[in-house]
mmCIF file of C-alpha atoms in Angstrom:
data_model
loop_
_atom_site.group_PDB
_atom_site.id
_atom_site.type_symbol
_atom_site.label_atom_id
_atom_site.label_comp_id
_atom_site.label_asym_id
_atom_site.label_seq_id
_atom_site.Cartn_x
_atom_site.Cartn_y
_atom_site.Cartn_z
ATOM 1 C CA MET A 16 0.000 0.000 0.000
ATOM 2 C CA GLY A 17 2.794 2.392 0.918
ATOM 3 C CA CYS A 18 4.583 1.650 -2.373
ATOM 4 C CA LEU A 19 1.451 2.455 -4.377
ATOM 5 C CA ILE A 20 0.996 5.706 -2.488
ATOM 6 C CA SER A 21 4.654 6.599 -3.101
ATOM 7 C CA GLN A 22 4.216 6.040 -6.835
ATOM 8 C CA LEU A 23 1.083 8.190 -6.805
ATOM 9 C CA VAL A 24 2.907 10.969 -4.944
ATOM 10 C CA ALA A 25 5.770 10.799 -7.461
ATOM 11 C CA LYS A 26 3.358 11.442 -10.342
ATOM 12 C CA PHE A 27 2.296 14.705 -8.728
ATOM 13 C CA ALA A 28 5.840 15.678 -7.649
ATOM 14 C CA PHE A 29 7.732 15.567 -10.954
ATOM 15 C CA PHE A 30 6.857 17.559 -14.076
ATOM 16 C CA PRO A 31 9.699 17.147 -16.590
ATOM 17 C CA PRO A 32 9.419 19.481 -19.611
ATOM 18 C CA SER A 33 7.869 17.648 -22.516
ATOM 19 C CA PRO A 34 9.391 17.696 -25.000
ATOM 20 C CA ALA A 35 12.881 18.248 -23.626
ATOM 21 C CA THR A 36 14.468 21.591 -24.441
ATOM 22 C CA TYR A 37 17.724 20.044 -25.696
ATOM 23 C CA GLU A 38 19.161 16.955 -27.367
ATOM 24 C CA LEU A 39 22.505 15.200 -27.259
ATOM 25 C CA LYS A 40 24.728 14.828 -30.315
ATOM 26 C CA ARG A 41 28.071 13.117 -30.649
ATOM 27 C CA ARG A 42 30.892 15.256 -31.964
ATOM 28 C CA ASP A 43 33.644 14.063 -34.249
ATOM 29 C CA ASP A 44 35.984 13.581 -31.291
ATOM 30 C CA GLY A 45 33.502 11.218 -29.625
ATOM 31 C CA CYS A 46 32.388 13.667 -26.920
ATOM 32 C CA PHE A 47 28.796 14.753 -26.439
ATOM 33 C CA ALA A 48 27.360 18.121 -27.405
ATOM 34 C CA ALA A 49 24.054 19.627 -26.286
ATOM 35 C CA VAL A 50 21.838 20.904 -29.081
ATOM 36 C CA SER A 51 18.802 23.118 -28.548
ATOM 37 C CA ALA A 52 15.510 21.451 -29.415
ATOM 38 C CA ALA A 53 13.676 24.757 -29.813
ATOM 39 C CA PRO A 54 13.482 26.561 -33.191
ATOM 40 C CA PRO A 55 15.756 27.072 -34.978
ATOM 41 C CA GLN A 56 16.512 23.343 -34.745
ATOM 42 C CA SER A 57 19.971 21.912 -34.131
ATOM 43 C CA THR A 58 21.352 25.108 -32.627
ATOM 44 C CA PRO A 59 24.258 24.086 -30.389
ATOM 45 C CA ILE A 60 24.414 25.472 -26.858
ATOM 46 C CA PRO A 61 27.240 28.045 -27.006
ATOM 47 C CA TYR A 62 30.714 27.285 -25.728
ATOM 48 C CA GLY A 63 33.324 29.553 -24.277
ATOM 49 C CA GLU A 64 36.067 31.134 -26.329
ATOM 50 C CA ASP A 65 38.424 28.233 -25.695
ATOM 51 C CA GLY A 66 35.785 25.655 -26.553
ATOM 52 C CA SER A 67 36.264 23.862 -23.215
ATOM 53 C CA ALA A 68 34.163 25.948 -20.860
ATOM 54 C CA LEU A 69 31.284 23.427 -21.053
ATOM 55 C CA ASP A 70 31.642 19.667 -20.655
ATOM 56 C CA VAL A 71 28.559 17.593 -21.520
ATOM 57 C CA LEU A 72 28.637 14.314 -19.603
ATOM 58 C CA TYR A 73 26.564 11.158 -19.880
ATOM 59 C CA LEU A 74 26.791 9.304 -16.556
ATOM 60 C CA ASP A 75 25.670 5.865 -15.383
ATOM 61 C CA THR A 76 23.804 5.574 -12.074
ATOM 62 C CA LYS A 77 23.680 2.590 -9.743
ATOM 63 C CA ARG A 78 19.978 2.131 -10.576
ATOM 64 C CA GLY A 79 20.751 1.518 -14.243
ATOM 65 C CA ASN A 80 19.843 4.931 -15.697
ATOM 66 C CA LYS A 81 21.937 7.324 -17.756
ATOM 67 C CA ILE A 82 21.789 10.996 -16.838
ATOM 68 C CA VAL A 83 23.084 14.155 -18.513
ATOM 69 C CA ALA A 84 25.298 16.618 -16.644
ATOM 70 C CA PHE A 85 26.788 19.992 -17.597
ATOM 71 C CA TYR A 86 30.138 21.028 -16.121
ATOM 72 C CA LEU A 87 31.042 24.709 -16.495
ATOM 73 C CA LYS A 88 34.629 25.519 -15.582
ATOM 74 C CA ASN A 89 35.808 28.855 -14.242
ATOM 75 C CA PRO A 90 39.613 29.268 -14.354
ATOM 76 C CA TYR A 91 39.549 31.560 -11.314
ATOM 77 C CA ALA A 92 37.364 29.325 -9.153
ATOM 78 C CA ARG A 93 38.397 27.811 -5.834
ATOM 79 C CA LEU A 94 35.086 26.060 -5.068
ATOM 80 C CA THR A 95 32.632 23.951 -7.058
ATOM 81 C CA LEU A 96 28.838 24.305 -6.928
ATOM 82 C CA LEU A 97 26.698 21.195 -7.465
ATOM 83 C CA TYR A 98 23.265 22.425 -8.570
ATOM 84 C CA SER A 99 20.069 20.332 -8.187
ATOM 85 C CA HIS A 100 17.198 22.030 -10.027
ATOM 86 C CA GLY A 101 13.449 22.100 -9.402
ATOM 87 C CA ASN A 102 10.780 19.700 -10.616
ATOM 88 C CA ALA A 103 9.684 21.522 -13.800
ATOM 89 C CA ALA A 104 12.953 22.453 -15.544
ATOM 90 C CA ASP A 105 15.803 20.817 -17.392
ATOM 91 C CA LEU A 106 19.383 21.765 -18.270
ATOM 92 C CA GLY A 107 18.421 23.471 -21.516
ATOM 93 C CA GLN A 108 16.336 26.031 -19.615
ATOM 94 C CA LEU A 109 18.934 26.518 -16.873
ATOM 95 C CA TYR A 110 22.046 26.935 -18.998
ATOM 96 C CA ASP A 111 21.905 30.760 -19.053
ATOM 97 C CA LEU A 112 21.480 30.832 -15.269
ATOM 98 C CA PHE A 113 24.467 28.514 -14.877
ATOM 99 C CA VAL A 114 26.651 30.847 -16.940
ATOM 100 C CA GLN A 115 25.658 33.828 -14.782
ATOM 101 C CA LEU A 116 26.252 31.974 -11.522
ATOM 102 C CA LYS A 117 29.628 30.706 -12.728
ATOM 103 C CA ALA A 118 30.787 34.244 -13.564
ATOM 104 C CA ASN A 119 29.252 36.159 -10.638
ATOM 105 C CA LEU A 120 30.082 33.644 -7.920
ATOM 106 C CA ARG A 121 33.459 32.704 -9.437
ATOM 107 C CA VAL A 122 32.867 28.988 -9.043
ATOM 108 C CA ASN A 123 32.946 25.857 -11.150
ATOM 109 C CA LEU A 124 29.385 24.674 -11.644
ATOM 110 C CA MET A 125 28.001 21.183 -12.169
ATOM 111 C CA GLY A 126 24.316 20.812 -13.057
ATOM 112 C CA TYR A 127 22.522 17.609 -13.939
ATOM 113 C CA ASP A 128 19.139 16.313 -15.082
ATOM 114 C CA TYR A 129 17.281 13.767 -12.982
ATOM 115 C CA SER A 130 16.300 10.418 -14.455
ATOM 116 C CA GLY A 131 13.428 11.041 -16.867
ATOM 117 C CA TYR A 132 14.348 14.714 -17.377
ATOM 118 C CA GLY A 133 15.831 16.165 -20.554
ATOM 119 C CA ALA A 134 17.926 13.553 -22.341
ATOM 120 C CA SER A 135 18.318 11.389 -19.222
ATOM 121 C CA THR A 136 16.842 7.901 -19.323
ATOM 122 C CA GLY A 137 14.525 6.249 -16.784
ATOM 123 C CA LYS A 138 11.610 7.615 -14.802
ATOM 124 C CA PRO A 139 11.730 10.329 -12.157
ATOM 125 C CA SER A 140 11.408 9.108 -8.580
ATOM 126 C CA GLU A 141 12.806 9.919 -5.159
ATOM 127 C CA LEU A 142 15.247 7.004 -5.115
ATOM 128 C CA ASN A 143 16.385 7.750 -8.661
ATOM 129 C CA THR A 144 17.239 11.345 -7.733
ATOM 130 C CA TYR A 145 19.365 10.047 -4.844
ATOM 131 C CA SER A 146 21.322 7.746 -7.149
ATOM 132 C CA ASP A 147 21.588 10.590 -9.704
ATOM 133 C CA ILE A 148 23.308 13.014 -7.349
ATOM 134 C CA GLU A 149 25.580 10.265 -6.026
ATOM 135 C CA ALA A 150 26.711 9.498 -9.599
ATOM 136 C CA VAL A 151 27.409 13.200 -10.240
ATOM 137 C CA TYR A 152 29.402 13.531 -7.002
ATOM 138 C CA GLU A 153 31.451 10.461 -7.895
ATOM 139 C CA CYS A 154 32.173 12.014 -11.304
ATOM 140 C CA LEU A 155 33.365 15.224 -9.654
ATOM 141 C CA GLN A 156 35.731 13.223 -7.485
ATOM 142 C CA THR A 157 37.159 10.960 -10.177
ATOM 143 C CA GLU A 158 37.118 13.170 -13.288
ATOM 144 C CA TYR A 159 37.752 16.627 -11.822
ATOM 145 C CA GLY A 160 39.459 15.905 -8.498
ATOM 146 C CA VAL A 161 36.883 17.802 -6.421
ATOM 147 C CA SER A 162 36.897 16.867 -2.730
ATOM 148 C CA GLN A 163 34.011 17.477 -0.372
ATOM 149 C CA GLU A 164 36.011 20.220 1.358
ATOM 150 C CA ASP A 165 35.818 22.252 -1.874
ATOM 151 C CA LEU A 166 32.183 21.485 -2.706
ATOM 152 C CA ILE A 167 28.994 23.472 -2.082
ATOM 153 C CA LEU A 168 25.657 21.762 -2.674
ATOM 154 C CA TYR A 169 22.793 23.853 -4.068
ATOM 155 C CA GLY A 170 19.195 22.568 -4.022
ATOM 156 C CA GLN A 171 16.216 24.401 -5.477
ATOM 157 C CA SER A 172 12.678 23.287 -4.501
ATOM 158 C CA VAL A 173 12.535 19.495 -5.050
ATOM 159 C CA GLY A 174 16.301 19.614 -5.561
ATOM 160 C CA SER A 175 16.640 20.177 -1.817
ATOM 161 C CA GLY A 176 15.783 16.467 -1.374
ATOM 162 C CA PRO A 177 18.823 14.964 -3.134
ATOM 163 C CA THR A 178 20.950 17.866 -1.872
ATOM 164 C CA LEU A 179 20.292 17.103 1.808
ATOM 165 C CA HIS A 180 20.504 13.375 1.113
ATOM 166 C CA LEU A 181 24.094 13.793 -0.056
ATOM 167 C CA ALA A 182 24.974 16.517 2.464
ATOM 168 C CA ALA A 183 24.010 14.243 5.373
ATOM 169 C CA GLN A 184 26.666 11.755 4.179
ATOM 170 C CA LEU A 185 29.538 14.254 3.779
ATOM 171 C CA PRO A 186 30.832 15.477 7.159
ATOM 172 C CA ARG A 187 33.529 17.757 5.658
ATOM 173 C CA LEU A 188 31.332 19.479 3.093
ATOM 174 C CA ARG A 189 32.077 23.194 2.620
ATOM 175 C CA GLY A 190 28.468 24.462 2.551
ATOM 176 C CA VAL A 191 24.822 23.954 1.507
ATOM 177 C CA VAL A 192 22.374 26.364 -0.154
ATOM 178 C CA LEU A 193 18.640 25.634 0.102
ATOM 179 C CA HIS A 194 16.602 27.666 -2.394
ATOM 180 C CA SER A 195 12.799 27.523 -1.875
ATOM 181 C CA ALA A 196 13.353 24.190 -0.138
ATOM 182 C CA ILE A 197 10.729 21.840 1.272
ATOM 183 C CA LEU A 198 10.425 20.222 4.703
ATOM 184 C CA SER A 199 8.942 17.141 3.045
ATOM 185 C CA GLY A 200 6.749 16.331 0.072
ATOM 186 C CA LEU A 201 3.591 15.788 2.108
ATOM 187 C CA ARG A 202 4.049 19.016 4.049
ATOM 188 C CA VAL A 203 3.792 20.968 0.790
ATOM 189 C CA VAL A 204 0.216 19.736 0.405
ATOM 190 C CA CYS A 205 -0.901 19.869 4.046
ATOM 191 C CA ARG A 206 0.592 20.796 7.376
ATOM 192 C CA VAL A 207 1.313 17.627 9.328
ATOM 193 C CA LYS A 208 3.369 17.389 12.490
ATOM 194 C CA CYS A 209 4.500 13.794 12.032
ATOM 195 C CA THR A 210 6.411 12.158 9.179
ATOM 196 C CA LEU A 211 4.499 9.332 7.532
ATOM 197 C CA CYS A 212 6.101 6.288 5.942
ATOM 198 C CA PHE A 213 4.983 7.170 2.404
ATOM 199 C CA ASP A 214 6.191 10.766 2.625
ATOM 200 C CA MET A 215 8.963 11.698 0.179
ATOM 201 C CA TYR A 216 12.053 13.846 0.645
ATOM 202 C CA LYS A 217 12.028 13.844 4.449
ATOM 203 C CA ASN A 218 14.313 16.870 4.716
ATOM 204 C CA VAL A 219 12.919 17.605 8.154
ATOM 205 C CA ASN A 220 14.890 14.594 9.429
ATOM 206 C CA LYS A 221 18.029 14.976 7.308
ATOM 207 C CA ILE A 222 18.740 18.661 7.974
ATOM 208 C CA ARG A 223 19.876 17.800 11.516
ATOM 209 C CA LYS A 224 22.615 15.546 10.117
ATOM 210 C CA VAL A 225 24.240 18.279 8.017
ATOM 211 C CA LYS A 226 27.374 19.556 9.759
ATOM 212 C CA CYS A 227 28.399 22.378 7.407
ATOM 213 C CA PRO A 228 26.996 25.946 7.176
ATOM 214 C CA VAL A 229 23.514 26.074 5.618
ATOM 215 C CA LEU A 230 22.173 29.116 3.738
ATOM 216 C CA VAL A 231 18.391 29.226 3.293
ATOM 217 C CA ILE A 232 16.814 31.435 0.600
ATOM 218 C CA HIS A 233 13.031 31.727 0.396
ATOM 219 C CA GLY A 234 10.422 34.155 -0.887
ATOM 220 C CA THR A 235 7.852 35.493 1.541
ATOM 221 C CA GLU A 236 5.085 35.278 -1.084
ATOM 222 C CA ASP A 237 5.873 31.768 -2.298
ATOM 223 C CA ASP A 238 2.497 30.217 -3.175
ATOM 224 C CA VAL A 239 3.932 26.807 -4.117
ATOM 225 C CA VAL A 240 6.184 26.060 -1.134
ATOM 226 C CA ASN A 241 5.166 28.203 1.809
ATOM 227 C CA TRP A 242 7.762 30.312 3.599
ATOM 228 C CA PHE A 243 7.417 28.231 6.779
ATOM 229 C CA HIS A 244 9.309 25.418 5.009
ATOM 230 C CA GLY A 245 12.448 27.517 4.630
ATOM 231 C CA ASN A 246 12.090 28.980 8.103
ATOM 232 C CA GLY A 247 11.697 25.537 9.633
ATOM 233 C CA LEU A 248 14.790 24.170 7.890
ATOM 234 C CA TRP A 249 16.820 27.200 8.947
ATOM 235 C CA LYS A 250 15.807 26.773 12.607
ATOM 236 C CA MET A 251 16.664 23.065 12.598
ATOM 237 C CA ALA A 252 20.083 23.442 10.935
ATOM 238 C CA ARG A 253 23.073 22.683 13.148
ATOM 239 C CA ASP A 254 25.163 25.487 11.618
ATOM 240 C CA PRO A 255 22.697 28.004 10.124
ATOM 241 C CA TYR A 256 24.008 30.889 8.052
ATOM 242 C CA GLU A 257 22.202 34.244 7.927
ATOM 243 C CA PRO A 258 19.058 33.472 5.862
ATOM 244 C CA LEU A 259 17.709 35.505 2.959
ATOM 245 C CA TRP A 260 13.956 36.138 3.069
ATOM 246 C CA ILE A 261 13.127 37.934 -0.167
ATOM 247 C CA LYS A 262 10.137 40.168 0.473
ATOM 248 C CA GLY A 263 7.508 39.655 -2.209
ATOM 249 C CA GLY A 264 9.491 36.846 -3.827
ATOM 250 C CA GLY A 265 7.659 33.884 -5.317
ATOM 251 C CA HIS A 266 8.784 30.345 -6.065
ATOM 252 C CA CYS A 267 10.517 30.690 -9.425
ATOM 253 C CA ASN A 268 11.615 34.327 -9.613
ATOM 254 C CA LEU A 269 14.085 34.806 -6.749
ATOM 255 C CA GLU A 270 17.026 35.047 -9.169
ATOM 256 C CA LEU A 271 15.583 38.330 -10.486
ATOM 257 C CA TYR A 272 16.039 40.139 -7.156
ATOM 258 C CA PRO A 273 19.384 41.944 -6.610
ATOM 259 C CA ASP A 274 19.586 40.679 -3.019
ATOM 260 C CA TYR A 275 19.723 37.111 -4.316
ATOM 261 C CA ILE A 276 23.069 37.300 -6.079
ATOM 262 C CA ARG A 277 24.473 39.769 -3.525
ATOM 263 C CA HIS A 278 23.737 37.520 -0.535
ATOM 264 C CA LEU A 279 24.877 34.419 -2.401
ATOM 265 C CA CYS A 280 28.190 36.075 -3.309
ATOM 266 C CA ARG A 281 28.816 36.950 0.327
ATOM 267 C CA PHE A 282 28.131 33.367 1.372
ATOM 268 C CA ILE A 283 30.514 31.971 -1.255
ATOM 269 C CA GLN A 284 33.256 34.405 -0.256
ATOM 270 C CA GLU A 285 32.952 33.484 3.421
ATOM 271 C CA MET A 286 33.080 29.793 2.537
ATOM 272 C CA GLU A 287 36.260 30.437 0.512
ATOM 273 C CA ASN A 288 37.865 32.229 3.456
ATOM 274 C CA MET A 289 36.895 29.537 5.925
ATOM 275 C CA THR A 290 40.140 27.707 6.629
ATOM 276 C CA THR A 291 40.503 24.209 8.007
ATOM 277 C CA LYS A 292 41.557 25.664 11.362
ATOM 278 C CA ILE A 293 38.328 27.667 11.658
ATOM 279 C CA ARG A 294 36.207 24.679 10.689
ATOM 280 C CA LEU A 295 37.902 22.448 13.280
ATOM 281 C CA ARG A 296 37.362 25.092 15.943
ATOM 282 C CA LYS A 297 33.645 25.231 15.130
ATOM 283 C CA ILE A 298 33.380 21.442 15.225
ATOM 284 C CA LYS A 299 35.106 21.316 18.624
ATOM 285 C CA GLN A 300 32.762 23.994 19.981
ATOM 286 C CA SER A 301 29.699 22.074 18.821
ATOM 287 C CA LEU A 302 31.044 18.847 20.349
ATOM 288 C CA ARG A 303 31.757 20.652 23.612
ATOM 289 C CA LEU A 304 28.209 22.017 23.732
ATOM 290 C CA GLN A 305 26.780 18.567 23.059
ATOM 291 C CA LYS A 306 28.894 17.103 25.863
ATOM 292 C CA LYS A 307 27.738 19.778 28.315
ATOM 293 C CA SER A 308 24.097 19.233 27.427
ATOM 294 C CA ALA A 309 24.511 15.479 27.909
ATOM 295 C CA VAL A 310 26.096 15.993 31.340
ATOM 296 C CA CYS A 311 23.332 18.385 32.399
ATOM 297 C CA SER A 312 20.625 15.964 31.305
ATOM 298 C CA ASN A 313 22.200 13.121 33.319
ATOM 299 C CA ARG A 314 22.775 15.204 36.424
ATOM 300 C CA CYS A 315 20.226 14.787 39.205
ATOM 301 C CA CYS A 316 19.665 16.605 42.447
ATOM 302 C CA LYS A 317 20.868 14.493 45.376
ATOM 303 C CA ILE A 318 19.565 15.387 48.863
ATOM 304 C CA LYS A 319 21.320 13.689 51.726
ATOM 305 C CA LEU A 320 19.126 12.902 54.672
ATOM 306 C CA SER A 321 20.491 12.054 58.097
ATOM 307 C CA ARG A 322 18.240 9.571 59.810
ATOM 308 C CA PRO A 323 18.510 7.008 62.580
ATOM 309 C CA LYS A 324 19.503 3.544 61.453
ATOM 310 C CA CYS A 325 16.381 1.550 62.158
ATOM 311 C CA CYS A 326 16.061 -1.941 60.684
ATOM 312 C CA GLN A 327 12.338 -1.553 60.254
ATOM 313 C CA CYS A 328 12.110 1.862 58.664
ATOM 314 C CA CYS A 329 15.416 2.752 56.975
ATOM 315 C CA PRO A 330 13.811 2.648 53.508
ATOM 316 C CA LYS A 331 11.222 5.141 54.731
ATOM 317 C CA PRO A 332 12.896 8.487 55.448
ATOM 318 C CA SER A 333 9.546 10.056 56.278
ATOM 319 C CA CYS A 334 8.444 7.400 58.763
ATOM 320 C CA ALA A 335 6.475 9.034 61.543
ATOM 321 C CA LYS A 336 7.231 6.210 63.900
ATOM 322 C CA CYS A 337 10.879 6.793 64.629
ATOM 323 C CA PHE A 338 12.489 9.287 62.266
ATOM 324 C CA TRP A 339 11.867 12.353 64.384
ATOM 325 C CA LEU A 340 11.390 10.854 67.821
ATOM 326 C CA PRO A 341 13.956 8.360 69.235
ATOM 327 C CA LYS A 342 11.275 6.038 70.590
ATOM 328 C CA CYS A 343 11.863 3.091 68.279
ATOM 329 C CA PRO A 344 13.248 0.145 70.300
ATOM 330 C CA GLU A 345 15.595 -0.753 67.423
ATOM 331 C CA TRP A 346 17.222 2.662 67.268
ATOM 332 C CA ARG A 347 20.748 2.977 68.615
ATOM 333 C CA PRO A 348 23.514 5.497 68.088
ATOM 334 C CA ARG A 349 26.398 4.263 65.918
ATOM 335 C CA CYS A 350 29.076 5.075 68.482
ATOM 336 C CA PRO A 351 30.327 1.729 69.842
ATOM 337 C CA GLU A 352 31.442 3.386 73.110
ATOM 338 C CA TRP A 353 28.089 4.902 73.888
ATOM 339 C CA ARG A 354 26.366 3.750 77.032
ATOM 340 C CA PRO A 355 23.275 5.162 78.675
ATOM 341 C CA SER A 356 25.277 5.612 81.858
ATOM 342 C CA CYS A 357 28.183 7.375 80.165
ATOM 343 C CA PRO A 358 28.844 10.447 82.353
ATOM 344 C CA LYS A 359 30.399 12.326 79.451
ATOM 345 C CA TRP A 360 27.363 12.072 77.216
ATOM 346 C CA GLN A 361 24.408 14.368 77.590
ATOM 347 C CA PHE A 362 21.771 16.236 75.639
ATOM 348 C CA LYS A 363 22.548 19.834 75.026
ATOM 349 C CA CYS A 364 18.946 20.813 75.681
ATOM 350 C CA PRO A 365 17.019 18.985 78.428
ATOM 351 C CA GLU A 366 13.711 20.232 77.066
ATOM 352 C CA CYS A 367 13.913 18.470 73.734
ATOM 353 C CA LEU A 368 14.775 14.896 72.798
ATOM 354 C CA ARG A 369 14.460 15.282 69.025
ATOM 355 C CA PRO A 370 17.699 14.686 67.091
ATOM 356 C CA GLY A 371 16.556 16.915 64.205
ATOM 357 C CA CYS A 372 15.443 19.860 66.293
ATOM 358 C CA MET A 373 16.502 23.260 64.963
ATOM 359 C CA LYS A 374 16.690 24.581 68.517
ATOM 360 C CA CYS A 375 19.256 22.154 69.779
ATOM 361 C CA SER A 376 21.439 19.264 68.650
ATOM 362 C CA PHE A 377 23.073 16.202 70.118
ATOM 363 C CA GLU A 378 26.411 16.725 71.706
ATOM 364 C CA CYS A 379 28.684 13.718 71.829
ATOM 365 C CA GLN A 380 31.608 14.029 74.195
ATOM 366 C CA CYS A 381 32.718 10.437 74.120
ATOM 367 C CA PHE A 382 36.411 9.675 74.069
ATOM 368 C CA ASN A 383 36.418 8.359 70.504
ATOM 369 C CA CYS A 384 35.590 11.638 68.791
ATOM 370 C CA SER A 385 36.110 15.295 69.290
ATOM 371 C CA CYS A 386 33.369 16.676 67.036
ATOM 372 C CA ARG A 387 30.025 17.810 68.305
ATOM 373 C CA SER A 388 27.800 17.071 65.336
ATOM 374 C CA ILE A 389 24.940 14.683 64.886
ATOM 375 C CA ASN A 390 26.424 13.859 61.464
ATOM 376 C CA CYS A 391 29.536 12.399 63.084
ATOM 377 C CA SER A 392 30.532 8.996 61.697
ATOM 378 C CA CYS A 393 30.336 7.467 65.167
ATOM 379 C CA TRP A 394 26.590 7.952 65.222
#
């Protein structure tokens, strides 16, 4: 039943452009080229001046699909941005945005199409998107030598699902950007407090596992994914960066606001300047706070009660029979030298015989101890 519901949810979650906005062609050198499918036909997607600014890749996933990825190289870049797009776009529509982000942010940029999108094979599903982003990350490692310390993950709308899936597995990731992200698929449709088994993209659970800085960008007038999704993810992040709430922004137009690129540039620059020493210091601080909270939660208030040692009522510190009044026949002082006829032993106050009286206290003057406290070990 849950599998059928998941398949039904997937049909309403993914809307790949039909037909695709681009096609793949093989060049004379055996590499792939992306060709626009819109009129005029067979118009190649432009390259840089050196002809190598765009690499078109055709990658195999562990679920048996082949996906298309675009890699845009910036010669001045220190970091790489892995971009996961929304549910109603493909690489042909996003190419111009990728070029702008590559130049303005001064990063290398890798974008990819999910299974069933663009020229990628297979059908779109939650599990397929997870295997898609894992295949792209493996390509970045093997083909371009990108380590997780130099990688920033970017997820827009549904793309926040595979983004947080991968981010939760990379403890040394440089940063994460969540653009109009979702708490979960079901929470987009209705507000539920619990996570159901057939829910998809359970970001509400995975955000707590992300250890790197997280930037959240969301429009206040988003009528597709409400603003409370972005706010909730930002509050649950372990290392939240200053969020960007774009006033009046919708779901698909945040890139048009000047604050978008300005705030994103500042985030990228701070991630570039974040050295390994600073990151280790932040990790140690978080571990120290976790240790303190664990100690505080395990600490209990211990109240020591002094009471006569009675065999019948020791487990009952509030026993009215013998705790306050020394009338119990089993009660004896602990001092082995104590005798009722001991001339050196006496009550300090003849009016009161209560050992816990605030007015007076026992006074032991036996030869074995020199203290005058009822808490003496000889009692």
